[in-house]
Coordinates of C-alpha atoms and ligand atoms in Angstrom, one line a residue:
M1 CA 85.2 27.2 101.1
I2 CA 83.2 24.9 98.8
L3 CA 84.2 25.4 95.1
S4 CA 81.3 24.4 93.0
D5 CA 83.4 23.8 89.9
A6 CA 85.7 21.2 91.4
K7 CA 84.0 17.8 91.1
P8 CA 84.0 15.7 94.2
G9 CA 85.7 12.3 94.3
T10 CA 84.2 8.9 94.6
L11 CA 82.2 8.1 97.7
A12 CA 80.1 5.2 98.9
L13 CA 77.3 5.9 101.3
R14 CA 76.0 2.9 103.3
A15 CA 72.6 3.3 105.0
R16 CA 69.0 2.2 105.0
L17 CA 68.0 3.5 101.6
V18 CA 64.5 4.9 100.7
S19 CA 63.6 6.1 97.2
F20 CA 60.6 6.2 94.9
D21 CA 60.5 5.0 91.3
G22 CA 57.0 6.3 90.8
E23 CA 53.9 7.4 92.7
P24 CA 53.4 5.0 95.5
A25 CA 49.7 5.9 95.8
I26 CA 49.2 4.5 92.3
E27 CA 52.0 1.9 92.1
P28 CA 52.8 0.5 95.6
E29 CA 55.8 -1.3 94.1
A30 CA 57.4 2.1 93.3
V31 CA 58.8 2.2 96.9
R32 CA 62.4 1.2 96.9
F33 CA 63.7 0.3 100.4
I34 CA 67.0 -1.4 100.9
E35 CA 67.7 -2.2 104.6
D36 CA 71.5 -2.3 104.1
G37 CA 72.3 -0.5 100.9
I38 CA 75.0 1.5 99.2
V39 CA 74.8 4.6 97.0
L40 CA 77.9 5.0 94.9
V41 CA 78.7 8.6 93.9
E42 CA 81.2 9.7 91.3
G43 CA 81.8 13.3 90.2
G44 CA 78.7 14.5 92.0
V45 CA 76.4 11.9 90.3
I46 CA 75.0 8.6 91.6
T47 CA 76.5 5.8 89.6
A48 CA 75.1 2.7 91.5
V49 CA 72.5 1.9 94.0
G50 CA 72.0 -1.5 95.5
E51 CA 72.3 -4.0 98.3
A52 CA 75.6 -3.5 100.2
E53 CA 76.4 -7.2 99.9
A54 CA 76.2 -7.0 96.1
I55 CA 78.1 -3.7 95.7
L56 CA 80.8 -3.9 98.4
P57 CA 82.9 -6.7 96.8
G58 CA 83.3 -4.7 93.6
L59 CA 84.5 -1.5 95.2
S60 CA 88.2 -0.7 94.9
A61 CA 90.1 -0.4 98.1
D62 CA 90.6 3.4 97.9
I63 CA 86.9 4.3 97.8
R64 CA 85.8 6.1 100.9
I65 CA 82.8 4.4 102.5
V66 CA 80.7 6.5 104.9
D67 CA 78.6 4.2 107.0
H68 CA 75.4 6.0 108.1
R69 CA 73.6 2.9 109.4
P70 CA 71.2 2.7 111.1
H71 CA 70.0 5.9 109.6
L72 CA 67.8 6.4 106.6
L73 CA 69.3 7.8 103.4
M74 CA 67.0 9.3 100.8
P75 CA 67.0 12.0 98.1
G76 CA 67.4 15.5 99.4
F77 CA 64.1 17.3 100.1
I78 CA 62.8 19.7 97.5
D79 CA 60.9 22.8 98.5
P80 CA 59.0 24.2 95.5
H81 CA 57.9 27.5 97.0
L82 CA 59.5 29.9 99.5
H83 CA 60.6 33.5 99.8
M84 CA 64.2 34.4 100.5
P85 CA 63.5 37.9 101.9
Q86 CA 61.0 36.6 104.5
T87 CA 63.3 34.9 107.0
Q88 CA 62.7 37.8 109.5
V89 CA 58.9 38.0 109.1
I90 CA 58.1 34.4 109.8
G91 CA 55.6 34.1 112.6
S92 CA 54.4 37.7 112.3
Y93 CA 51.3 38.0 114.4
G94 CA 47.6 38.2 113.7
A95 CA 47.0 39.0 110.0
E96 CA 45.4 37.4 107.0
L97 CA 47.3 37.4 103.7
M98 CA 46.7 41.0 102.3
E99 CA 47.2 42.6 105.8
W100 CA 50.3 40.4 106.4
L101 CA 51.8 41.5 103.1
A102 CA 51.1 45.2 103.7
S103 CA 52.0 45.3 107.4
Y104 CA 55.0 43.0 107.6
T105 CA 56.2 41.6 104.3
F106 CA 56.4 44.6 101.9
P107 CA 58.2 46.8 104.5
E108 CA 60.7 43.9 105.1
E109 CA 61.2 43.2 101.4
S110 CA 61.9 47.0 100.9
R111 CA 65.3 46.4 102.7
Y112 CA 66.6 44.0 100.0
G113 CA 67.8 46.7 97.6
D114 CA 70.8 46.7 99.9
P115 CA 73.3 44.0 98.6
E116 CA 74.6 43.4 102.1
V117 CA 71.1 42.7 103.4
A118 CA 70.4 40.3 100.5
A119 CA 73.7 38.6 100.9
E120 CA 73.4 38.0 104.6
A121 CA 69.9 36.6 104.2
S122 CA 70.9 34.4 101.4
V123 CA 73.7 32.8 103.4
F124 CA 71.3 32.3 106.3
L125 CA 68.6 30.8 104.1
V126 CA 70.9 28.4 102.4
D127 CA 72.4 27.3 105.7
E128 CA 69.0 26.7 107.1
L129 CA 67.7 24.8 104.1
L130 CA 70.7 22.4 104.2
R131 CA 70.3 22.0 108.0
V132 CA 66.7 20.7 107.4
G133 CA 67.7 18.5 104.5
T134 CA 66.4 20.6 101.6
T135 CA 68.8 20.5 98.7
T136 CA 66.6 22.2 96.0
A137 CA 64.1 25.0 96.3
S138 CA 62.1 27.3 94.1
V139 CA 62.7 30.7 95.6
F140 CA 61.1 34.2 95.2
C141 CA 63.7 36.9 95.8
T142 CA 62.5 40.6 95.8
S143 CA 61.9 43.0 93.0
H144 CA 65.5 44.1 93.3
A145 CA 67.7 42.3 90.8
I146 CA 70.5 42.5 93.3
S147 CA 68.6 40.1 95.6
V148 CA 68.7 37.4 92.9
D149 CA 72.4 38.0 92.4
A150 CA 72.9 37.5 96.1
F151 CA 70.8 34.3 96.3
F152 CA 72.2 32.7 93.2
S153 CA 75.8 33.6 94.1
E154 CA 75.4 31.7 97.4
A155 CA 73.7 28.7 95.9
H156 CA 76.3 28.5 93.2
R157 CA 79.1 28.7 95.7
R158 CA 77.7 25.7 97.4
G159 CA 77.1 23.8 94.2
L160 CA 73.3 23.5 94.7
R161 CA 70.5 23.0 92.3
M162 CA 68.3 26.0 92.9
I163 CA 65.6 27.8 91.1
A164 CA 65.0 31.5 91.7
G165 CA 63.7 34.7 90.2
K166 CA 63.2 38.4 90.6
V167 CA 59.7 39.3 91.7
M168 CA 57.9 41.5 89.2
M169 CA 55.4 43.9 90.7
D170 CA 54.4 47.3 89.4
R171 CA 51.3 48.2 91.4
N172 CA 49.5 47.9 94.8
A173 CA 52.7 47.8 96.8
P174 CA 55.1 50.4 98.3
E175 CA 57.0 52.5 95.8
A176 CA 60.4 51.0 97.0
L177 CA 59.2 47.6 95.7
L178 CA 57.7 48.6 92.4
D179 CA 59.3 48.0 89.0
T180 CA 57.6 48.7 85.7
A181 CA 56.5 46.5 82.8
E182 CA 59.7 47.6 81.0
T183 CA 62.2 47.3 83.9
G184 CA 60.7 44.0 85.1
Y185 CA 61.1 42.7 81.6
E186 CA 64.6 44.0 81.1
Q187 CA 65.9 43.1 84.5
S188 CA 64.5 39.5 84.3
K189 CA 66.1 39.1 80.9
A190 CA 69.5 40.3 82.2
L191 CA 69.2 37.9 85.1
I192 CA 68.4 35.0 82.8
A193 CA 71.5 35.8 80.8
R194 CA 73.6 36.0 83.9
W195 CA 72.4 33.0 85.8
H196 CA 70.2 30.6 84.0
G197 CA 72.1 27.4 83.3
K198 CA 75.1 28.5 85.3
G199 CA 76.2 25.5 87.3
R200 CA 73.0 24.0 88.6
L201 CA 70.9 27.2 88.7
S202 CA 67.7 27.8 86.8
Y203 CA 65.8 31.1 86.5
A204 CA 62.1 31.3 87.2
L205 CA 59.9 34.2 85.8
S206 CA 58.3 35.5 89.0
P207 CA 55.3 37.8 88.7
R208 CA 54.4 38.0 92.4
F209 CA 50.6 37.6 91.8
A210 CA 47.9 39.2 89.7
P211 CA 47.0 41.9 92.2
T212 CA 50.5 43.4 92.1
S213 CA 51.0 43.4 88.3
S214 CA 49.3 45.7 85.7
E215 CA 48.0 44.2 82.5
A216 CA 51.1 45.8 80.8
Q217 CA 53.4 43.9 83.2
L218 CA 51.5 40.6 82.7
T219 CA 51.7 41.2 78.9
A220 CA 55.5 41.7 79.2
T221 CA 55.8 38.6 81.4
G222 CA 53.9 36.6 78.7
V223 CA 56.4 37.9 76.1
L224 CA 59.3 36.6 78.3
A225 CA 57.5 33.3 78.8
A226 CA 57.2 32.9 75.0
E227 CA 60.8 33.9 74.5
Y228 CA 61.9 31.3 77.1
P229 CA 59.5 28.4 76.7
D230 CA 61.6 26.1 79.0
L231 CA 61.8 28.4 81.9
H232 CA 60.0 27.9 85.2
I233 CA 57.3 30.4 86.1
Q234 CA 56.3 30.9 89.8
T235 CA 53.5 32.9 91.2
H236 CA 50.5 32.7 93.6
L237 CA 46.9 31.7 92.8
S238 CA 43.7 31.6 94.7
E239 CA 45.1 31.7 98.2
N240 CA 42.7 33.9 100.1
L241 CA 39.1 35.1 99.6
V242 CA 40.0 38.8 99.9
E243 CA 42.7 38.4 97.3
I244 CA 40.3 36.6 94.9
A245 CA 37.7 39.4 95.3
F246 CA 40.5 42.0 94.5
V247 CA 41.5 40.1 91.4
R248 CA 37.9 40.1 90.3
Q249 CA 37.8 43.9 90.7
L250 CA 41.2 44.4 89.0
F251 CA 40.4 42.1 86.0
P252 CA 36.7 42.4 85.5
W253 CA 36.9 40.7 82.1
S254 CA 38.2 37.5 83.6
K255 CA 35.8 34.7 84.5
D256 CA 38.1 33.6 87.4
Y257 CA 41.6 34.1 88.8
T258 CA 43.2 31.4 86.7
E259 CA 42.0 33.0 83.5
V260 CA 44.1 36.1 84.2
Y261 CA 47.3 34.0 84.0
E262 CA 46.0 32.0 81.0
R263 CA 45.3 35.2 79.1
Y264 CA 49.0 36.0 79.3
G265 CA 50.3 32.6 78.4
L266 CA 51.5 31.9 82.0
V267 CA 49.7 28.6 82.5
R268 CA 51.9 25.9 81.2
E269 CA 54.4 23.1 82.0
K270 CA 56.8 24.2 84.8
A271 CA 54.5 26.9 85.9
L272 CA 54.2 26.7 89.7
F273 CA 51.1 28.1 91.3
G274 CA 51.4 28.6 95.0
H275 CA 48.3 27.7 97.2
C276 CA 45.4 26.9 94.7
I277 CA 43.0 26.7 97.6
H278 CA 39.7 28.1 96.3
L279 CA 39.8 26.9 92.7
S280 CA 36.7 26.1 90.7
E281 CA 36.4 23.0 88.6
R282 CA 37.1 25.0 85.5
E283 CA 40.3 26.4 87.0
R284 CA 41.5 23.0 88.0
T285 CA 40.8 21.7 84.4
A286 CA 42.8 24.7 83.0
L287 CA 45.8 23.9 85.2
S288 CA 45.6 20.2 84.3
D289 CA 45.1 20.7 80.6
N290 CA 48.1 23.0 80.4
G291 CA 50.5 20.9 82.5
A292 CA 50.9 23.4 85.4
S293 CA 51.7 22.5 89.0
A294 CA 49.7 23.4 92.1
I295 CA 51.9 23.9 95.2
F296 CA 50.4 23.0 98.6
C297 CA 51.8 25.1 101.4
P298 CA 50.1 23.8 104.6
T299 CA 51.8 25.7 107.4
S300 CA 51.2 29.0 105.5
N301 CA 47.6 28.2 104.8
L302 CA 47.0 27.4 108.4
F303 CA 49.0 30.3 109.8
L304 CA 47.4 33.0 107.5
G305 CA 44.0 31.3 107.9
S306 CA 43.8 31.0 104.1
G307 CA 41.8 27.8 103.9
L308 CA 42.2 24.1 103.2
F309 CA 44.0 22.7 100.1
D310 CA 41.8 20.1 98.5
L311 CA 44.4 17.5 97.5
A312 CA 41.8 15.0 96.3
A313 CA 40.2 17.4 93.9
I314 CA 43.6 18.7 92.6
R315 CA 44.9 15.1 92.1
G316 CA 41.5 14.1 90.7
A317 CA 41.8 16.8 88.1
G318 CA 45.2 15.3 87.1
I319 CA 47.2 18.4 88.3
K320 CA 50.8 17.9 89.4
V321 CA 51.2 18.7 93.1
G322 CA 54.1 20.1 95.0
L323 CA 54.4 20.4 98.8
A324 CA 56.2 23.5 100.0
T325 CA 57.1 25.5 103.1
D326 CA 56.2 29.0 101.7
I327 CA 58.6 30.6 104.1
G328 CA 57.7 33.1 105.6
G329 CA 53.9 32.9 105.4
G330 CA 54.8 29.3 106.3
T331 CA 56.1 28.8 109.8
S332 CA 58.7 26.0 109.4
Y333 CA 61.8 25.5 107.1
S334 CA 61.5 21.7 107.7
M335 CA 59.8 19.6 105.0
L336 CA 59.1 17.0 107.7
T337 CA 57.1 19.5 109.7
T338 CA 55.5 20.7 106.5
A339 CA 54.3 17.2 105.7
A340 CA 53.0 16.8 109.2
E341 CA 50.9 19.9 108.8
A342 CA 49.8 18.7 105.4
Y343 CA 48.4 15.6 107.0
K344 CA 46.4 17.8 109.5
V345 CA 45.0 20.1 106.8
L346 CA 43.8 17.0 104.9
A347 CA 42.4 15.5 108.1
L348 CA 40.2 18.6 108.4
S349 CA 38.5 17.7 105.1
G350 CA 38.3 14.0 105.6
Q351 CA 41.4 13.2 103.5
T352 CA 44.6 11.6 104.4
L353 CA 48.3 11.3 103.6
T354 CA 50.4 8.3 104.3
G355 CA 54.1 8.6 105.4
I356 CA 55.1 6.9 102.2
D357 CA 53.1 9.3 100.1
A358 CA 54.4 12.3 102.0
F359 CA 58.1 11.3 101.6
H360 CA 57.4 10.7 97.9
M361 CA 56.0 14.2 97.6
M362 CA 59.0 15.7 99.4
T363 CA 61.4 14.0 97.0
A364 CA 60.4 12.5 93.6
G365 CA 56.9 14.1 93.6
N366 CA 58.3 17.6 94.1
A367 CA 60.9 16.9 91.5
A368 CA 58.1 16.0 89.0
A369 CA 56.1 19.1 90.0
L370 CA 59.2 21.1 89.1
G371 CA 59.9 19.2 85.9
L372 CA 63.2 18.1 87.2
D373 CA 62.4 14.4 87.7
D374 CA 65.0 13.4 85.2
R375 CA 67.9 14.6 87.5
I376 CA 66.8 15.0 91.1
G377 CA 64.5 13.4 93.6
R378 CA 65.6 9.7 93.3
L379 CA 68.4 7.5 94.4
A380 CA 69.1 6.1 91.0
S381 CA 72.0 5.8 88.6
G382 CA 72.5 9.0 86.6
Y383 CA 70.7 11.2 89.2
E384 CA 72.5 14.1 90.9
A385 CA 73.8 13.1 94.3
D386 CA 71.7 15.3 96.5
M387 CA 70.7 13.3 99.6
V388 CA 69.6 13.6 103.2
V389 CA 70.4 11.3 106.1
L390 CA 67.6 11.0 108.7
D391 CA 67.7 9.7 112.2
S392 CA 64.2 8.4 113.0
H393 CA 65.3 8.1 116.7
A394 CA 66.6 11.7 117.0
T395 CA 64.7 12.7 120.2
P396 CA 63.6 10.9 123.3
A397 CA 60.0 11.2 122.1
L398 CA 60.8 9.7 118.7
R399 CA 62.9 6.9 120.3
R400 CA 60.1 6.0 122.5
R401 CA 57.4 6.1 119.8
M402 CA 59.6 4.1 117.4
E403 CA 59.5 1.2 119.8
R404 CA 56.0 0.6 118.6
C405 CA 56.8 0.9 114.8
G406 CA 57.1 -2.3 112.9
T407 CA 57.1 -1.2 109.3
L408 CA 58.8 1.3 107.1
A409 CA 55.4 2.9 106.5
E410 CA 54.9 3.5 110.2
E411 CA 58.5 4.7 110.8
L412 CA 58.1 7.3 108.0
F413 CA 54.8 8.5 109.2
V414 CA 56.0 9.0 112.8
L415 CA 59.2 10.5 111.5
M416 CA 57.3 13.1 109.6
T417 CA 54.8 13.7 112.4
M418 CA 57.3 14.2 115.2
G419 CA 60.6 14.8 113.3
D420 CA 62.2 18.1 112.4
D421 CA 65.7 19.6 111.9
R422 CA 66.9 17.4 114.8
A423 CA 66.4 14.3 112.7
V424 CA 68.7 15.6 109.9
V425 CA 72.0 13.9 110.5
A426 CA 73.7 15.0 107.3
T427 CA 72.9 16.6 103.9
Y428 CA 74.8 16.0 100.7
A429 CA 74.6 18.1 97.6
G430 CA 76.4 17.2 94.4
G431 CA 78.1 14.4 96.3
R432 CA 79.6 16.6 98.9
K433 CA 78.5 16.8 102.5
V434 CA 77.1 20.3 103.0
H435 CA 75.6 19.9 106.4
D436 CA 76.6 17.7 109.4
R437 CA 74.5 17.6 112.6
Q438 CA 77.6 16.9 114.6
G439 CA 79.6 19.7 113.2
F440 CA 76.8 22.3 113.5
S441 CA 77.3 24.7 116.3
G442 CA 75.1 27.6 115.1
Q443 CA 75.8 31.3 115.9
P444 CA 76.4 32.2 119.5
L445 CA 73.3 33.6 121.0
E446 CA 73.5 37.2 122.1
P447 CA 70.8 38.2 124.5
R448 CA 68.9 41.3 123.2
P449 CA 66.6 43.3 125.4
M450 CA 63.0 43.2 124.2
S451 CA 60.8 46.3 124.3
R452 CA 57.9 46.5 126.7
G453 CA 54.4 45.6 125.9
L454 CA 54.2 41.9 125.3
V455 CA 50.5 42.1 125.6
A456 CA 49.8 45.5 124.1
D457 CA 51.8 44.7 120.9
M458 CA 49.5 41.7 120.2
P459 CA 45.9 42.7 120.1
A460 CA 43.5 39.8 120.7
E461 CA 41.7 40.8 117.4
R462 CA 43.4 40.2 114.1
P463 CA 44.3 43.5 112.4
G464 CA 42.0 43.3 109.3
G465 CA 39.0 41.9 111.2
G466 CA 37.8 38.5 110.0
G467 CA 39.9 36.0 108.2
S468 CA 39.2 34.2 105.0
A469 CA 39.2 30.6 106.2
Q470 CA 36.6 28.3 104.7
Ligands
GUN1 N1 50.8 36.3 97.6 C1 51.5 37.3 97.1 N2 52.7 37.4 97.7 C2 52.7 36.5 98.7 C3 53.7 36.1 99.7 O1 54.8 36.7 99.8 N3 53.3 35.0 100.5 C4 52.2 34.4 100.4 N4 51.9 33.4 101.2 N5 51.2 34.7 99.5 C5 51.5 35.8 98.6
ZN2 ZN1 54.5 32.5 98.5

């Protein structure tokens, strides 16, 4: 078992190092690439990074050196938006957002009042995140406080830096998932006291989205936000046209969706707004002026037919951007696959995303979107030793394609476009190896008979009729 309190010893990792000191789209010199480099780790923290030939002679003989060459070593991936209780609704057929929530997601989340269900799912999720190289995530649990206990217990046991919160929702969902303005407030407060700042854990206030919270609940959330000005806030904003119309109906006084959150003091630094697809210019300005972050969830936006995230407009407004999986509206745990799909979403609106820019987003960019860029997301002295080792030749197809790559920029672009969990050689968190591709055997597969009706179960028409794509 991994004990998160015992500090790991000194370790030197040798590999091809990639890290970003700033935003490469703005400062190209921010890309740090060392073809033969060493990252020195002591007590879970990076204490030196540099050329192997400069660092090796100074290392004492008893320091363990792990040679990962020719693989790439970079900061662990950061996933700033996903849902712990949705690992068994990923890939649910045929619905746009509101239908998907009602038909699949809410019934599934209703199971998470059972501590065993929440514990089992938390172990699976953490295993899977580490297997794809993700070392930090911002996680929605369910409205059951016990689901947060389950997730944080597991993250703490592994010594991970994780953000999570109890979803608050007091209307427009099944009874089993509803809290109230008072219980949402009280339970969140108790969870903050129990978990926030324990080890590497942080609490996020998590009103699900405006349609499932009454004004009383949003008021109570605003009180919590004012009581804890440094806390993360995570929610959803402007994902789907049906959702937006519903918000207009529920909050007739509001000029747009964003103003609902503004009214209750929820638009601020470290407030993470999932999706942000259909924002007006006024809404973008409001997010930017208040230091909030917009979280781009490409596989989810494609899968649910929600629309195309406008990265140029969001960046142009000066909003911090995160890139996330949104499991389980999103269809992949892998940040590599997520970046590949981001590229395709942008291509559909005449925009682009370089491999360099994408790897920056997955690491230092997401750290900045979370307000954690002083401690994670970079290979630099003083930073927490969360890292991923990537094999850009992991599959026959990658190996063949790499024969035509001559630069790091090309290598990274092809790695994100064709790579996935198979490219993750090892994952380190707090200086400990927490996943090893070699050692991973997975669970034995037990064949399970499927019920009949492969065709009948999947109507050719989507359940709610039309989608909401642009
Ligand atoms: N909006 C409110 N809840 C959810 C959710 O669970 N997933 C997505 N994608 N959007 C949401
Ligand atoms: Zn979400």
